[in-house]
Short mmCIF file of C-alpha atoms in Angstrom, two decimals:
data_model
loop_
_atom_site.label_atom_id
_atom_site.label_comp_id
_atom_site.label_asym_id
_atom_site.label_seq_id
_atom_site.Cartn_x
_atom_site.Cartn_y
_atom_site.Cartn_z
CA MET A 1 6.96 7.05 -75.09
CA LYS A 2 9.47 4.92 -76.17
CA THR A 3 10.60 0.84 -76.98
CA ALA A 4 14.13 -0.02 -74.90
CA LEU A 5 15.51 -3.35 -74.45
CA LEU A 6 16.72 -4.23 -70.55
CA ILE A 7 19.64 -6.97 -71.01
CA LYS A 8 20.82 -8.59 -67.52
CA TYR A 9 23.47 -10.59 -66.62
CA ALA A 10 24.80 -12.91 -64.28
CA GLU A 11 28.23 -14.17 -63.96
CA ILE A 12 29.95 -11.25 -65.12
CA HIS A 13 28.55 -9.01 -62.05
CA LEU A 14 31.28 -11.96 -61.14
CA LYS A 15 33.87 -11.18 -62.22
CA GLY A 16 35.61 -8.81 -60.16
CA LEU A 17 38.35 -5.24 -61.74
CA ASN A 18 37.72 -7.40 -65.11
CA ARG A 19 33.93 -7.16 -65.19
CA PRO A 20 34.30 -3.59 -67.62
CA TYR A 21 36.30 -6.03 -70.32
CA PHE A 22 33.72 -8.69 -70.62
CA GLU A 23 30.59 -6.43 -70.22
CA ARG A 24 32.81 -4.98 -73.78
CA MET A 25 32.78 -8.17 -75.04
CA LEU A 26 29.44 -8.37 -74.01
CA VAL A 27 29.07 -4.90 -75.83
CA SER A 28 30.41 -6.46 -79.03
CA ARG A 29 28.93 -9.81 -79.96
CA ILE A 30 25.78 -7.59 -79.16
CA ASP A 31 25.75 -5.31 -81.65
CA SER A 32 27.02 -7.87 -83.54
CA ALA A 33 23.83 -9.52 -83.54
CA LEU A 34 21.90 -6.86 -84.07
CA ALA A 35 24.31 -5.42 -86.52
CA PRO A 36 20.77 -5.29 -89.20
CA HIS A 37 18.56 -2.91 -86.49
CA ARG A 38 21.08 -0.93 -86.23
CA ALA A 39 20.24 0.10 -82.40
CA ARG A 40 22.42 1.61 -80.05
CA ILE A 41 24.28 0.48 -77.61
CA ILE A 42 24.46 1.99 -73.87
CA ARG A 43 26.40 -0.12 -70.99
CA GLU A 44 26.12 1.68 -67.94
CA GLN A 45 26.39 -0.39 -64.24
CA GLY A 46 24.93 -3.61 -63.84
CA ARG A 47 22.58 -2.92 -66.76
CA ILE A 48 23.07 -3.05 -70.94
CA PHE A 49 20.34 -0.76 -72.53
CA VAL A 50 19.15 -1.67 -76.45
CA MET A 51 18.17 1.63 -78.19
CA ASP A 52 16.36 3.46 -81.52
CA ILE A 53 15.03 0.26 -82.72
CA PRO A 54 12.05 0.08 -85.00
CA PRO A 55 9.24 -0.75 -82.91
CA ASP A 56 8.31 -3.33 -85.20
CA HIS A 57 12.16 -4.62 -85.30
CA VAL A 58 11.24 -5.12 -81.36
CA GLU A 59 10.48 -9.23 -82.18
CA ASP A 60 13.12 -9.76 -83.74
CA ALA A 61 16.70 -8.44 -82.07
CA ALA A 62 15.30 -9.79 -79.10
CA SER A 63 14.42 -13.24 -80.21
CA ARG A 64 18.46 -12.49 -81.67
CA LEU A 65 19.40 -11.61 -78.29
CA ARG A 66 18.40 -14.03 -76.78
CA ARG A 67 21.08 -16.53 -78.01
CA VAL A 68 23.58 -13.77 -77.35
CA PHE A 69 26.54 -15.73 -74.76
CA GLY A 70 26.26 -13.68 -72.29
CA ILE A 71 22.84 -12.62 -71.37
CA HIS A 72 20.86 -13.57 -68.96
CA SER A 73 17.84 -12.46 -69.35
CA LEU A 74 16.10 -9.04 -71.52
CA CYS A 75 13.14 -7.02 -71.06
CA ILE A 76 11.25 -5.33 -73.49
CA ALA A 77 10.64 -2.82 -71.56
CA SER A 78 8.51 0.84 -72.24
CA CYS A 79 11.71 4.26 -72.19
CA VAL A 80 10.42 7.34 -70.65
CA ASP A 81 11.58 11.15 -68.84
CA LYS A 82 11.99 10.98 -64.90
CA ASP A 83 8.75 12.33 -64.88
CA TRP A 84 5.48 10.51 -62.25
CA GLU A 85 3.29 11.77 -65.00
CA GLN A 86 5.41 9.46 -67.73
CA ILE A 87 6.01 6.88 -65.56
CA LYS A 88 2.80 5.53 -64.35
CA ASP A 89 1.13 6.06 -68.08
CA ALA A 90 3.74 3.51 -69.01
CA ALA A 91 3.07 1.36 -66.36
CA PHE A 92 -0.72 1.69 -67.78
CA PHE A 93 1.11 0.83 -71.40
CA VAL A 94 2.74 -2.53 -69.52
CA LEU A 95 -0.40 -3.78 -68.42
CA GLU A 96 -2.62 -3.48 -70.22
CA LYS A 97 0.32 -5.19 -73.43
CA ALA A 98 -0.04 -7.47 -69.91
CA GLY A 99 -3.58 -8.59 -69.80
CA VAL A 100 -5.19 -6.65 -67.05
CA GLN A 101 -8.77 -7.04 -68.13
CA ASP A 102 -9.00 -10.16 -67.56
CA GLY A 103 -8.78 -10.16 -63.99
CA LYS A 104 -4.80 -11.14 -63.14
CA THR A 105 -3.03 -10.31 -59.99
CA PHE A 106 0.47 -8.30 -60.11
CA LYS A 107 3.00 -6.83 -57.59
CA VAL A 108 4.75 -4.08 -58.10
CA PHE A 109 9.47 -4.04 -58.16
CA ALA A 110 11.50 -0.87 -57.94
CA ARG A 111 14.48 -0.40 -58.69
CA ARG A 112 16.40 2.94 -57.87
CA ALA A 113 19.39 3.37 -59.14
CA ASP A 114 19.79 6.62 -59.70
CA LYS A 115 18.86 7.69 -55.81
CA ARG A 116 18.23 11.70 -56.42
CA PHE A 117 14.89 10.87 -57.93
CA PHE A 118 12.62 11.92 -55.98
CA MET A 119 10.06 8.96 -53.90
CA THR A 120 12.26 6.50 -52.63
CA SER A 121 11.89 2.30 -53.94
CA GLU A 122 8.89 1.44 -51.69
CA GLN A 123 7.74 4.53 -52.39
CA LEU A 124 7.39 3.73 -55.90
CA CYS A 125 6.09 0.63 -55.09
CA ARG A 126 2.95 1.70 -52.97
CA GLU A 127 2.11 4.65 -55.61
CA LEU A 128 1.82 2.47 -58.55
CA GLY A 129 0.34 0.07 -57.16
CA HIS A 130 -2.51 1.88 -55.55
CA GLU A 131 -2.17 4.18 -58.77
CA ALA A 132 -2.93 1.30 -61.30
CA LEU A 133 -5.08 -0.30 -58.36
CA GLU A 134 -7.61 2.59 -59.24
CA ARG A 135 -7.48 2.38 -62.85
CA PHE A 136 -7.57 -1.01 -63.37
CA PRO A 137 -10.29 -2.45 -60.71
CA LYS A 138 -10.50 -6.13 -62.36
CA LEU A 139 -6.60 -5.77 -61.40
CA LYS A 140 -5.67 -7.99 -57.88
CA VAL A 141 -2.08 -8.62 -55.83
CA ASP A 142 -0.46 -10.98 -55.28
CA VAL A 143 2.30 -11.08 -53.78
CA HIS A 144 4.52 -13.70 -53.47
CA ASN A 145 4.08 -15.55 -57.40
CA PRO A 146 1.93 -12.76 -59.50
CA GLN A 147 0.73 -12.84 -62.85
CA ILE A 148 2.84 -9.82 -64.36
CA PRO A 149 5.60 -8.51 -62.04
CA LEU A 150 4.91 -4.09 -63.36
CA THR A 151 8.62 -3.69 -62.41
CA VAL A 152 9.94 0.19 -62.32
CA GLU A 153 14.08 0.94 -63.00
CA ILE A 154 14.58 3.98 -62.17
CA ARG A 155 18.08 5.16 -64.44
CA GLN A 156 20.85 7.39 -64.73
CA ASP A 157 18.25 9.47 -67.78
CA SER A 158 15.47 7.41 -68.30
CA ALA A 159 13.10 4.99 -66.64
CA PHE A 160 12.14 1.78 -67.73
CA VAL A 161 8.89 0.14 -67.48
CA TYR A 162 8.59 -3.43 -68.04
CA ALA A 163 6.60 -7.40 -67.09
CA GLY A 164 8.42 -10.07 -66.72
CA GLU A 165 11.42 -10.55 -68.83
CA LEU A 166 12.62 -13.70 -71.53
CA SER A 167 15.65 -15.62 -70.79
CA GLY A 168 18.73 -15.64 -72.74
CA GLN A 169 21.33 -18.31 -72.93
CA GLY A 170 23.35 -17.15 -69.97
CA GLY A 171 27.46 -17.89 -70.05
CA MET A 172 30.09 -15.31 -71.14
CA PRO A 173 30.74 -13.70 -73.77
CA VAL A 174 31.63 -15.89 -76.79
CA GLY A 175 35.92 -14.41 -77.44
CA CYS A 176 36.40 -13.16 -74.37
CA ASN A 177 37.87 -17.69 -73.14
CA GLY A 178 39.74 -18.21 -76.98
CA LYS A 179 38.85 -20.07 -79.48
CA ALA A 180 38.68 -24.45 -80.01
CA MET A 181 37.96 -26.44 -83.44
CA LEU A 182 34.74 -28.23 -83.10
CA LEU A 183 35.20 -31.60 -84.70
CA ILE A 184 31.83 -31.48 -86.82
CA SER A 185 29.82 -34.61 -88.27
CA GLY A 186 26.36 -35.08 -89.18
CA GLY A 187 25.07 -36.10 -86.00
CA ILE A 188 22.77 -35.24 -83.14
CA ASP A 189 26.47 -34.97 -80.46
CA SER A 190 28.09 -32.46 -82.36
CA PRO A 191 26.09 -29.91 -82.99
CA VAL A 192 25.88 -29.12 -79.69
CA ALA A 193 29.51 -30.21 -77.44
CA GLY A 194 29.41 -26.72 -79.89
CA HIS A 195 27.58 -24.84 -78.48
CA MET A 196 27.52 -25.37 -74.77
CA ILE A 197 31.56 -24.75 -75.46
CA ALA A 198 31.00 -21.62 -77.24
CA LYS A 199 28.64 -20.61 -74.63
CA ARG A 200 32.02 -20.56 -71.70
CA GLY A 201 32.95 -17.76 -74.08
CA VAL A 202 35.03 -19.59 -76.62
CA SER A 203 34.25 -18.38 -80.08
CA LEU A 204 34.85 -21.16 -83.06
CA ALA A 205 35.63 -22.91 -85.81
CA ALA A 206 35.15 -26.59 -87.19
CA VAL A 207 35.61 -29.02 -89.12
CA HIS A 208 33.65 -31.61 -91.56
CA PHE A 209 35.40 -35.23 -92.29
CA PHE A 210 33.59 -35.56 -96.04
CA SER A 211 34.21 -38.87 -98.55
CA TYR A 212 32.65 -38.84 -101.66
CA PRO A 213 31.17 -39.96 -103.13
CA TYR A 214 30.24 -42.37 -100.63
CA THR A 215 28.64 -38.93 -98.81
CA SER A 216 26.10 -36.77 -101.18
CA GLU A 217 26.14 -33.51 -101.34
CA ARG A 218 23.23 -33.37 -98.72
CA ALA A 219 25.68 -34.43 -96.29
CA ARG A 220 27.67 -31.59 -96.73
CA ASP A 221 25.01 -29.30 -96.91
CA LYS A 222 23.23 -30.64 -93.64
CA VAL A 223 26.68 -30.03 -91.78
CA GLU A 224 26.30 -26.32 -92.94
CA GLU A 225 23.19 -25.52 -91.74
CA LEU A 226 23.78 -27.12 -88.90
CA ALA A 227 27.45 -24.86 -89.47
CA ARG A 228 24.71 -21.84 -89.51
CA ILE A 229 22.84 -23.28 -86.25
CA VAL A 230 25.76 -23.13 -84.02
CA ALA A 231 26.60 -19.84 -85.54
CA SER A 232 23.64 -18.18 -84.89
CA TYR A 233 24.61 -18.08 -80.78
CA ALA A 234 28.73 -18.46 -81.89
CA GLY A 235 28.85 -15.77 -84.05
CA GLU A 236 30.60 -16.26 -87.17
CA ILE A 237 32.26 -19.30 -88.06
CA ASP A 238 34.90 -20.94 -90.76
CA LEU A 239 33.97 -24.37 -92.04
CA TYR A 240 37.06 -26.61 -93.04
CA LEU A 241 35.77 -28.99 -95.34
CA VAL A 242 37.91 -31.65 -95.86
CA PRO A 243 38.21 -34.66 -98.13
CA PHE A 244 38.99 -37.70 -96.73
CA THR A 245 38.11 -39.81 -98.81
CA ASP A 246 41.94 -41.78 -99.90
CA ILE A 247 42.51 -41.68 -96.12
CA GLN A 248 39.09 -43.96 -95.55
CA LEU A 249 39.64 -45.85 -98.50
CA THR A 250 44.20 -46.48 -97.62
CA ILE A 251 42.75 -47.39 -93.58
CA TYR A 252 40.31 -49.85 -95.59
CA ASP A 253 42.48 -52.35 -97.61
CA ARG A 254 46.62 -51.19 -95.22
CA CYS A 255 45.14 -52.37 -92.15
CA PRO A 256 43.58 -54.79 -89.88
CA SER A 257 39.47 -54.50 -90.85
CA SER A 258 38.31 -54.45 -86.79
CA GLU A 259 40.33 -51.38 -85.63
CA THR A 260 39.65 -49.51 -88.78
CA THR A 261 37.01 -47.01 -86.81
CA VAL A 262 39.66 -46.00 -84.05
CA LEU A 263 41.98 -45.44 -86.36
CA MET A 264 39.89 -42.96 -89.11
CA ARG A 265 39.60 -41.29 -85.63
CA ARG A 266 43.02 -40.37 -84.86
CA LEU A 267 43.74 -39.45 -89.21
CA MET A 268 41.09 -37.34 -87.95
CA MET A 269 41.94 -36.01 -84.74
CA LYS A 270 45.67 -35.12 -86.18
CA ILE A 271 44.12 -32.89 -89.57
CA ALA A 272 42.03 -31.15 -87.33
CA GLU A 273 44.82 -29.87 -85.00
CA ARG A 274 47.09 -29.32 -87.66
CA LEU A 275 43.54 -26.09 -88.87
CA ALA A 276 43.13 -25.30 -85.53
CA LYS A 277 46.78 -24.33 -85.57
CA GLU A 278 46.73 -22.32 -88.75
CA CYS A 279 43.83 -20.29 -87.72
CA LYS A 280 44.11 -20.20 -84.02
CA ALA A 281 42.91 -23.19 -82.15
CA GLN A 282 43.84 -23.86 -78.33
CA ALA A 283 42.42 -27.21 -77.81
CA LEU A 284 39.73 -29.74 -80.19
CA ILE A 285 36.71 -29.56 -79.35
CA THR A 286 34.22 -33.24 -79.96
CA GLY A 287 30.53 -34.62 -79.01
CA GLU A 288 32.51 -38.03 -77.55
CA SER A 289 30.53 -39.82 -74.79
CA ILE A 290 32.26 -42.43 -72.35
CA GLY A 291 29.89 -45.89 -74.15
CA GLN A 292 27.74 -44.65 -76.87
CA VAL A 293 29.18 -46.18 -78.83
CA ALA A 294 32.12 -48.84 -79.78
CA SER A 295 35.42 -45.52 -80.78
CA GLN A 296 33.98 -44.18 -77.59
CA THR A 297 35.27 -46.60 -74.62
CA ILE A 298 37.29 -45.22 -72.29
CA GLU A 299 40.25 -47.30 -74.10
CA SER A 300 39.35 -45.54 -77.72
CA LEU A 301 39.92 -42.33 -75.87
CA THR A 302 42.96 -42.92 -75.31
CA VAL A 303 44.15 -44.54 -78.27
CA THR A 304 42.34 -40.91 -79.47
CA ASN A 305 43.61 -38.54 -78.15
CA ASP A 306 47.78 -40.17 -78.46
CA ALA A 307 47.47 -38.50 -81.75
CA VAL A 308 47.10 -34.76 -81.57
CA ASP A 309 49.10 -33.16 -77.92
CA MET A 310 46.18 -29.72 -78.60
CA PRO A 311 43.72 -30.17 -75.33
CA VAL A 312 41.29 -32.07 -76.22
CA PHE A 313 37.44 -31.10 -74.66
CA ARG A 314 34.25 -32.82 -74.54
CA PRO A 315 31.70 -31.89 -73.06
CA LEU A 316 29.61 -34.50 -74.00
CA ILE A 317 31.70 -37.24 -71.87
CA GLY A 318 28.91 -37.51 -69.19
CA PHE A 319 25.35 -37.38 -71.25
CA ASP A 320 23.05 -40.56 -71.90
CA LYS A 321 21.80 -40.33 -76.00
CA GLU A 322 18.17 -38.59 -74.45
CA GLU A 323 20.13 -35.63 -72.41
CA ILE A 324 21.85 -35.00 -75.80
CA ILE A 325 18.54 -35.22 -77.46
CA GLU A 326 17.01 -33.21 -75.02
CA ARG A 327 19.46 -30.44 -75.59
CA ALA A 328 20.08 -30.70 -78.82
CA LYS A 329 15.95 -30.36 -80.03
CA ARG A 330 16.50 -27.06 -77.62
CA ILE A 331 19.21 -25.49 -79.84
CA GLY A 332 17.24 -26.04 -82.77
CA THR A 333 19.86 -28.67 -84.61
CA PHE A 334 17.56 -31.94 -83.59
CA GLU A 335 15.78 -31.40 -86.33
CA THR A 336 18.79 -30.90 -88.97
CA SER A 337 21.22 -33.39 -86.80
CA ILE A 338 18.21 -36.49 -88.08
CA LEU A 339 18.08 -36.40 -91.73
CA PRO A 340 19.05 -38.77 -93.57
CA TYR A 341 22.43 -38.57 -94.65
CA GLU A 342 25.10 -40.48 -94.53
CA ASP A 343 28.32 -38.92 -93.28
CA CYS A 344 32.65 -40.53 -93.29
CA CYS A 345 31.59 -41.45 -90.02
CA THR A 346 28.88 -44.13 -91.26
CA VAL A 347 30.99 -45.73 -94.10
CA PHE A 348 32.76 -48.37 -93.91
CA VAL A 349 31.70 -49.60 -90.16
CA PRO A 350 33.64 -52.85 -89.61
CA GLN A 351 31.01 -55.28 -88.73
CA HIS A 352 33.50 -56.47 -85.23
CA PRO A 353 35.35 -53.03 -84.70
CA VAL A 354 37.73 -53.49 -81.47
CA THR A 355 36.13 -51.87 -78.61
CA LYS A 356 39.26 -52.31 -75.64
CA PRO A 357 42.68 -50.87 -77.89
CA LYS A 358 45.97 -51.13 -76.78
CA LEU A 359 47.54 -48.17 -78.27
CA GLU A 360 51.13 -50.19 -79.02
CA LYS A 361 48.55 -52.45 -81.50
CA LEU A 362 47.20 -49.20 -83.03
CA ARG A 363 49.69 -47.74 -83.14
CA GLU A 364 51.66 -50.77 -85.11
CA SER A 365 48.97 -50.53 -87.72
CA GLU A 366 49.03 -47.16 -88.06
CA ALA A 367 52.79 -47.56 -88.61
CA LEU A 368 52.09 -49.54 -91.68
CA VAL A 369 50.80 -47.04 -94.23
CA ASP A 370 52.67 -43.61 -94.68
CA PHE A 371 49.72 -41.95 -94.39
CA GLU A 372 51.43 -38.06 -94.35
CA PRO A 373 52.14 -37.69 -97.99
CA LEU A 374 48.05 -38.67 -97.68
CA ILE A 375 46.92 -35.85 -94.56
CA GLN A 376 49.64 -32.61 -96.89
CA ALA A 377 46.98 -33.45 -99.70
CA ALA A 378 43.57 -33.98 -97.37
CA ILE A 379 44.70 -30.63 -96.54
CA GLU A 380 45.65 -29.12 -99.33
CA LYS A 381 41.93 -30.29 -100.45
CA THR A 382 40.32 -28.10 -98.33
CA GLU A 383 37.33 -25.67 -98.50
CA CYS A 384 37.26 -23.31 -96.31
CA LYS A 385 33.39 -21.54 -96.15
CA LYS A 386 33.12 -18.73 -93.72
CA ILE A 387 29.39 -19.17 -91.54
CA SER A 388 27.14 -16.82 -90.54
CA GLN A 389 23.70 -16.45 -88.66
#
């Protein structure tokens, strides 16, 4: 009896004639996630199987796969030959692991992909249920809400027996829907935004603006750790670290103080767009939501959008802070995000920032300074780090 991971997907089923492409993309992501385990991956109709995993590696492999976008759920299954006695033994083994000795309820489910098997699905359920009740007298049947959903799948080459499943991330395999550049700060919002867009099959690069010595090395380390957590879902991320101090000081010294935050955002977007084009990203991603801070009013977002030609994705636009925090906790970024190290967005904050900026007025203020040499200098000094899980 071998242990296998049986992977189920949902949205990919809807892709019609293009489904094999998305399945191949998912297999590629699974292969990358399981690189330390050197597992064997088999793709069949409607299922993907991970085989040859050492028993002591199964839990880690399952944990890694639960972060792979495109996987709806996965099951830790016993894999045996399509032999009735072996199927029974596997079922007993699975039931024992599920705690049948405590008098739990169960129901048998059967999926017979190989119609040549000598039992129908109905017969499998009936006979296996009978054998289980004979073997474990404390077991009880509950056809509506069983504590142990004992499942048998008869596939082309083997039979798989398991009880219950682990939820996955859902969504689409990363890389099947292009690439985008995430503007990542040290806060709560932007890592969540990156996770949400990656879930739609978009591969990520990321850019972070730091203002040394006004921001510390620890603040930069914090952002790298956030990028690493996002990469555990989205795969390898190129993280661009942009020195932004000279630009911020110039805005602070030469431009109207109430407009400094919006002008800073415009210049960040300009730099992010240029870096995005260099790495062949097709859009920008931010963690903004309407009304959360002064730079996130509709007027401010309109002024910010004007700085670039690329599409700007804002998946959190209608979320309130509590909803964003809940998602951050769920994906594991929250505790890192709240570490008390300032980022460049929290320094040089005006006392009374403009909340309804006028586009023409902001353009005039930006034109007070020739920012092009400063933008070029910042890009030339940018460091790129490859961040993996």
